[in-house]
Short mmCIF file of C-alpha atoms in Angstrom, two decimals:
data_model
loop_
_atom_site.label_atom_id
_atom_site.label_comp_id
_atom_site.label_asym_id
_atom_site.label_seq_id
_atom_site.Cartn_x
_atom_site.Cartn_y
_atom_site.Cartn_z
CA UNK A 1004 100.52 4.22 175.07
CA UNK A 1005 101.82 2.72 171.74
CA UNK A 1006 98.98 1.24 169.65
CA UNK A 1007 99.86 -2.49 169.96
CA UNK A 1008 97.16 -5.12 170.25
CA UNK A 1009 97.84 -8.81 170.91
CA UNK A 1010 95.10 -11.38 170.20
CA UNK A 1011 94.03 -13.59 171.76
CA UNK A 1012 94.87 -12.40 175.25
CA UNK A 1013 94.40 -15.82 176.71
CA UNK A 1014 94.32 -19.32 175.08
CA UNK A 1015 94.18 -22.85 176.20
CA UNK A 1016 94.89 -25.61 173.78
CA UNK A 1017 96.05 -29.22 173.48
CA UNK A 1018 99.51 -30.55 172.70
CA UNK A 1019 99.88 -31.12 168.99
CA UNK A 1020 97.46 -28.39 167.84
CA UNK A 1021 98.55 -25.50 165.77
CA UNK A 1022 98.35 -22.01 167.36
CA UNK A 1023 98.71 -18.61 165.85
CA UNK A 1024 99.15 -15.38 167.90
CA UNK A 1025 98.62 -11.99 166.35
CA UNK A 1026 100.31 -8.72 166.93
CA UNK A 1027 98.72 -5.66 165.35
CA UNK A 1028 100.34 -2.12 165.61
CA UNK A 1029 98.96 1.26 164.51
CA UNK A 1030 102.29 3.08 164.83
CA UNK A 1031 103.68 2.16 161.46
CA UNK A 1032 106.94 0.99 163.02
CA UNK A 1033 109.34 -1.00 161.05
CA UNK A 1034 110.66 -3.33 163.67
CA UNK A 1035 108.60 -5.89 165.41
CA UNK A 1036 109.59 -8.59 167.95
CA UNK A 1037 108.12 -11.61 169.66
CA UNK A 1038 109.33 -12.57 173.06
CA UNK A 1039 108.28 -15.13 175.61
CA UNK A 1040 108.40 -14.64 179.29
CA UNK A 1041 108.95 -17.56 181.80
CA UNK A 1042 109.66 -17.46 185.42
CA UNK A 1043 113.30 -17.03 186.20
CA UNK A 1044 114.12 -16.30 182.56
CA UNK A 1045 112.97 -12.73 181.88
CA UNK A 1046 112.14 -12.09 178.32
CA UNK A 1047 113.72 -14.20 175.53
CA UNK A 1048 113.54 -13.35 171.89
CA UNK A 1049 111.80 -15.80 169.58
CA UNK A 1050 111.69 -13.99 166.14
CA UNK A 1051 111.89 -10.47 164.92
CA UNK A 1052 111.00 -8.67 161.66
CA UNK A 1053 112.83 -5.65 160.23
CA UNK A 1054 110.28 -5.02 157.46
CA UNK A 1055 107.51 -6.65 155.54
CA UNK A 1056 108.49 -10.19 154.64
CA UNK A 1057 111.79 -9.67 156.49
CA UNK A 1058 112.21 -11.86 159.54
CA UNK A 1059 115.03 -13.57 161.44
CA UNK A 1060 115.34 -15.89 164.29
CA UNK A 1061 116.00 -15.16 167.89
CA UNK A 1062 117.52 -17.18 170.61
CA UNK A 1063 114.60 -19.53 171.21
CA UNK A 1064 113.10 -19.97 167.67
CA UNK A 1065 112.84 -23.70 167.60
CA UNK A 1066 109.21 -24.77 167.24
CA UNK A 1067 107.95 -21.23 166.08
CA UNK A 1068 107.41 -19.51 162.78
CA UNK A 1069 106.55 -16.09 162.02
CA UNK A 1070 105.11 -13.98 158.98
CA UNK A 1071 104.72 -10.40 158.25
CA UNK A 1072 102.78 -9.68 155.06
CA UNK A 1073 101.79 -6.11 156.26
CA UNK A 1074 103.68 -3.49 158.12
CA UNK A 1075 100.93 -3.58 160.90
CA UNK A 1076 100.68 -7.39 161.49
CA UNK A 1077 103.24 -9.88 162.81
CA UNK A 1078 102.05 -13.36 163.38
CA UNK A 1079 103.65 -15.99 165.56
CA UNK A 1080 102.77 -19.65 164.84
CA UNK A 1081 103.33 -22.81 166.71
CA UNK A 1082 102.89 -25.48 164.16
CA UNK A 1083 102.42 -28.27 166.71
CA UNK A 1084 102.25 -26.83 170.27
CA UNK A 1085 104.11 -28.64 173.04
CA UNK A 1086 103.70 -28.20 176.85
CA UNK A 1087 107.15 -26.53 176.97
CA UNK A 1088 105.68 -23.63 174.91
CA UNK A 1089 103.36 -22.73 177.76
CA UNK A 1090 104.33 -19.20 178.42
CA UNK A 1091 103.37 -15.60 178.21
CA UNK A 1092 104.03 -14.20 174.78
CA UNK A 1093 104.82 -10.45 174.15
CA UNK A 1094 105.09 -8.42 171.08
CA UNK A 1095 107.15 -5.34 170.89
CA UNK A 1096 107.75 -2.67 168.23
CA UNK A 1097 110.36 -0.09 167.53
CA UNK A 1098 110.73 2.54 164.84
CA UNK A 1099 114.55 2.19 164.79
CA UNK A 1100 116.87 -0.73 164.73
CA UNK A 1101 118.84 -1.95 167.66
CA UNK A 1102 121.81 0.28 168.41
CA UNK A 1103 119.90 3.51 167.51
CA UNK A 1104 119.17 4.32 171.22
CA UNK A 1105 115.42 3.85 170.89
CA UNK A 1106 113.14 1.99 173.38
CA UNK A 1107 110.75 -0.81 172.48
CA UNK A 1108 107.05 -0.55 173.11
CA UNK A 1109 105.13 -3.72 174.23
CA UNK A 1110 101.69 -5.09 173.99
CA UNK A 1111 99.94 -6.59 176.98
CA UNK A 1112 100.81 -10.12 176.15
CA UNK A 1113 98.99 -13.54 175.28
CA UNK A 1114 98.90 -16.11 178.11
CA UNK A 1115 99.18 -19.53 176.36
CA UNK A 1116 98.50 -22.79 178.09
CA UNK A 1117 99.18 -26.05 176.39
CA UNK A 1118 97.71 -29.12 178.04
CA UNK B 1126 122.33 -16.82 179.32
CA UNK B 1127 120.81 -13.54 180.08
CA UNK B 1128 122.88 -10.52 179.43
CA UNK B 1129 121.41 -8.48 182.24
CA UNK B 1130 120.89 -9.90 185.73
CA UNK B 1131 119.04 -7.96 188.41
CA UNK B 1132 119.64 -7.96 192.08
CA UNK B 1133 117.87 -8.44 194.41
CA UNK B 1134 115.19 -10.70 192.90
CA UNK B 1135 112.62 -9.23 195.27
CA UNK B 1136 112.48 -6.20 197.36
CA UNK B 1137 109.83 -5.09 199.94
CA UNK B 1138 109.78 -1.52 201.22
CA UNK B 1139 107.45 1.01 202.98
CA UNK B 1140 105.88 3.81 201.20
CA UNK B 1141 108.09 6.92 201.18
CA UNK B 1142 111.34 4.84 201.29
CA UNK B 1143 113.82 4.60 198.44
CA UNK B 1144 114.21 1.48 196.27
CA UNK B 1145 117.51 0.53 194.75
CA UNK B 1146 117.77 -2.18 192.12
CA UNK B 1147 120.91 -3.35 190.44
CA UNK B 1148 121.76 -4.76 187.03
CA UNK B 1149 124.89 -6.47 185.91
CA UNK B 1150 125.72 -7.47 182.26
CA UNK B 1151 128.51 -9.28 180.55
CA UNK B 1152 129.37 -7.67 177.31
CA UNK B 1153 129.80 -4.27 175.64
CA UNK B 1154 126.64 -2.24 175.12
CA UNK B 1155 125.28 0.64 173.13
CA UNK B 1156 122.74 1.49 176.02
CA UNK B 1157 120.98 -0.04 178.82
CA UNK B 1158 117.33 0.40 179.42
CA UNK B 1159 114.81 -0.10 182.39
CA UNK B 1160 111.31 -1.30 182.04
CA UNK B 1161 108.49 -1.80 184.48
CA UNK B 1162 105.97 -4.51 184.30
CA UNK B 1163 102.63 -4.33 186.28
CA UNK B 1164 100.97 -7.64 187.05
CA UNK B 1165 99.26 -8.96 183.87
CA UNK B 1166 100.54 -6.23 181.60
CA UNK B 1167 103.25 -5.55 179.19
CA UNK B 1168 106.61 -3.82 179.82
CA UNK B 1169 106.59 -0.02 179.99
CA UNK B 1170 109.89 1.75 179.08
CA UNK B 1171 111.13 3.94 181.89
CA UNK B 1172 114.56 5.33 180.98
CA UNK B 1173 117.46 4.71 178.63
CA UNK B 1174 121.13 5.47 179.52
CA UNK B 1175 123.66 5.46 176.75
CA UNK B 1176 126.99 3.82 177.15
CA UNK B 1177 128.76 7.32 177.26
CA UNK B 1178 126.62 8.47 180.05
CA UNK B 1179 127.04 7.86 183.84
CA UNK B 1180 123.85 9.13 185.33
CA UNK B 1181 120.35 10.06 184.21
CA UNK B 1182 117.37 11.41 185.95
CA UNK B 1183 113.63 11.14 185.07
CA UNK B 1184 111.13 12.41 187.73
CA UNK B 1185 111.69 10.13 190.86
CA UNK B 1186 113.93 7.86 188.93
CA UNK B 1187 117.79 8.00 188.84
CA UNK B 1188 119.72 5.47 186.87
CA UNK B 1189 123.54 5.12 186.93
CA UNK B 1190 125.85 3.23 184.66
CA UNK B 1191 129.40 1.93 185.31
CA UNK B 1192 130.59 0.43 182.01
CA UNK B 1193 133.97 -0.49 183.67
CA UNK B 1194 132.04 -2.69 186.20
CA UNK B 1195 129.21 -3.56 183.58
CA UNK B 1196 126.61 -2.61 186.03
CA UNK B 1197 123.79 -0.27 186.48
CA UNK B 1198 121.42 0.75 189.21
CA UNK B 1199 117.84 2.19 189.29
CA UNK B 1200 116.89 4.25 192.20
CA UNK B 1201 113.29 5.10 192.86
CA UNK B 1202 112.90 7.85 195.44
CA UNK B 1203 110.07 8.43 197.74
CA UNK B 1204 108.26 5.33 196.66
CA UNK B 1205 104.63 4.94 196.34
CA UNK B 1206 102.34 1.86 196.42
CA UNK B 1207 101.72 2.50 192.71
CA UNK B 1208 105.36 1.60 192.12
CA UNK B 1209 104.71 -2.00 193.05
CA UNK B 1210 105.70 -3.77 189.91
CA UNK B 1211 108.58 -5.83 188.39
CA UNK B 1212 111.43 -3.96 186.96
CA UNK B 1213 113.77 -5.27 184.24
CA UNK B 1214 116.98 -4.15 182.84
CA UNK B 1215 117.58 -4.62 179.19
CA UNK B 1216 120.86 -4.20 177.22
CA UNK B 1217 121.33 -3.17 173.68
CA UNK B 1218 124.52 -5.10 173.21
CA UNK B 1219 127.01 -4.17 170.52
CA UNK B 1220 126.32 -6.33 167.41
CA UNK B 1221 123.20 -8.01 168.75
CA UNK B 1222 119.77 -7.90 166.95
CA UNK B 1223 117.54 -7.26 169.93
CA UNK B 1224 117.48 -6.43 173.58
CA UNK B 1225 118.42 -8.90 176.17
CA UNK B 1226 116.53 -8.82 179.31
CA UNK B 1227 117.35 -9.75 182.83
CA UNK B 1228 114.98 -11.78 184.96
CA UNK B 1229 113.81 -8.79 186.94
CA UNK B 1230 113.29 -7.45 190.49
CA UNK B 1231 109.93 -7.63 192.04
CA UNK B 1232 109.28 -4.54 194.10
CA UNK B 1233 106.48 -4.48 196.63
CA UNK B 1234 105.84 -1.17 198.22
CA UNK B 1235 103.73 -1.29 201.42
CA UNK B 1236 101.26 1.45 201.95
#
């Protein structure tokens, strides 16, 4: 299995509080992704990174920000959590960009509940 | 909307039977990938088929791709209880920045 660690694995918090999720990889892959998984929607891309300090928005980026100060760490922040952000969050990595016929490798997810 | 849509949404079969899942997509692709997700875990890559390929095998898995119909199928032969999981197709669409996932097929294999 690819060395991807997501933390925390579970979190319960209240509306309006800031939340930061961490993705740590030991594969030295350049590309990292944050997805959320909700029933009936599959996985939807929130943000992705194509290198240190290089990030871009995905299709559901509103309310989220990311940072990547080191190759191995990709942080997802909810500045002021809302109940609609209750979801399971997955980090994925890849050593090649999209279009290079390479798969992505996923962490085991963070289950986030916002009350 | 999701690029890939799986059919059926849920499938229940007996051990030893074959399981077939289908995926349809809307735009041109570089490749199509299938992933498996066990309950409470992340997605695991199963197989990738490129847009110029029509069929690919990996162990008990067979994937077909029909770009004219914008569809793919995943066949799992001689299924086992351990194959119980959700299966997702994901498209690497031309000009897109990341994979686009369908909503998945939940497969239950009864022992």
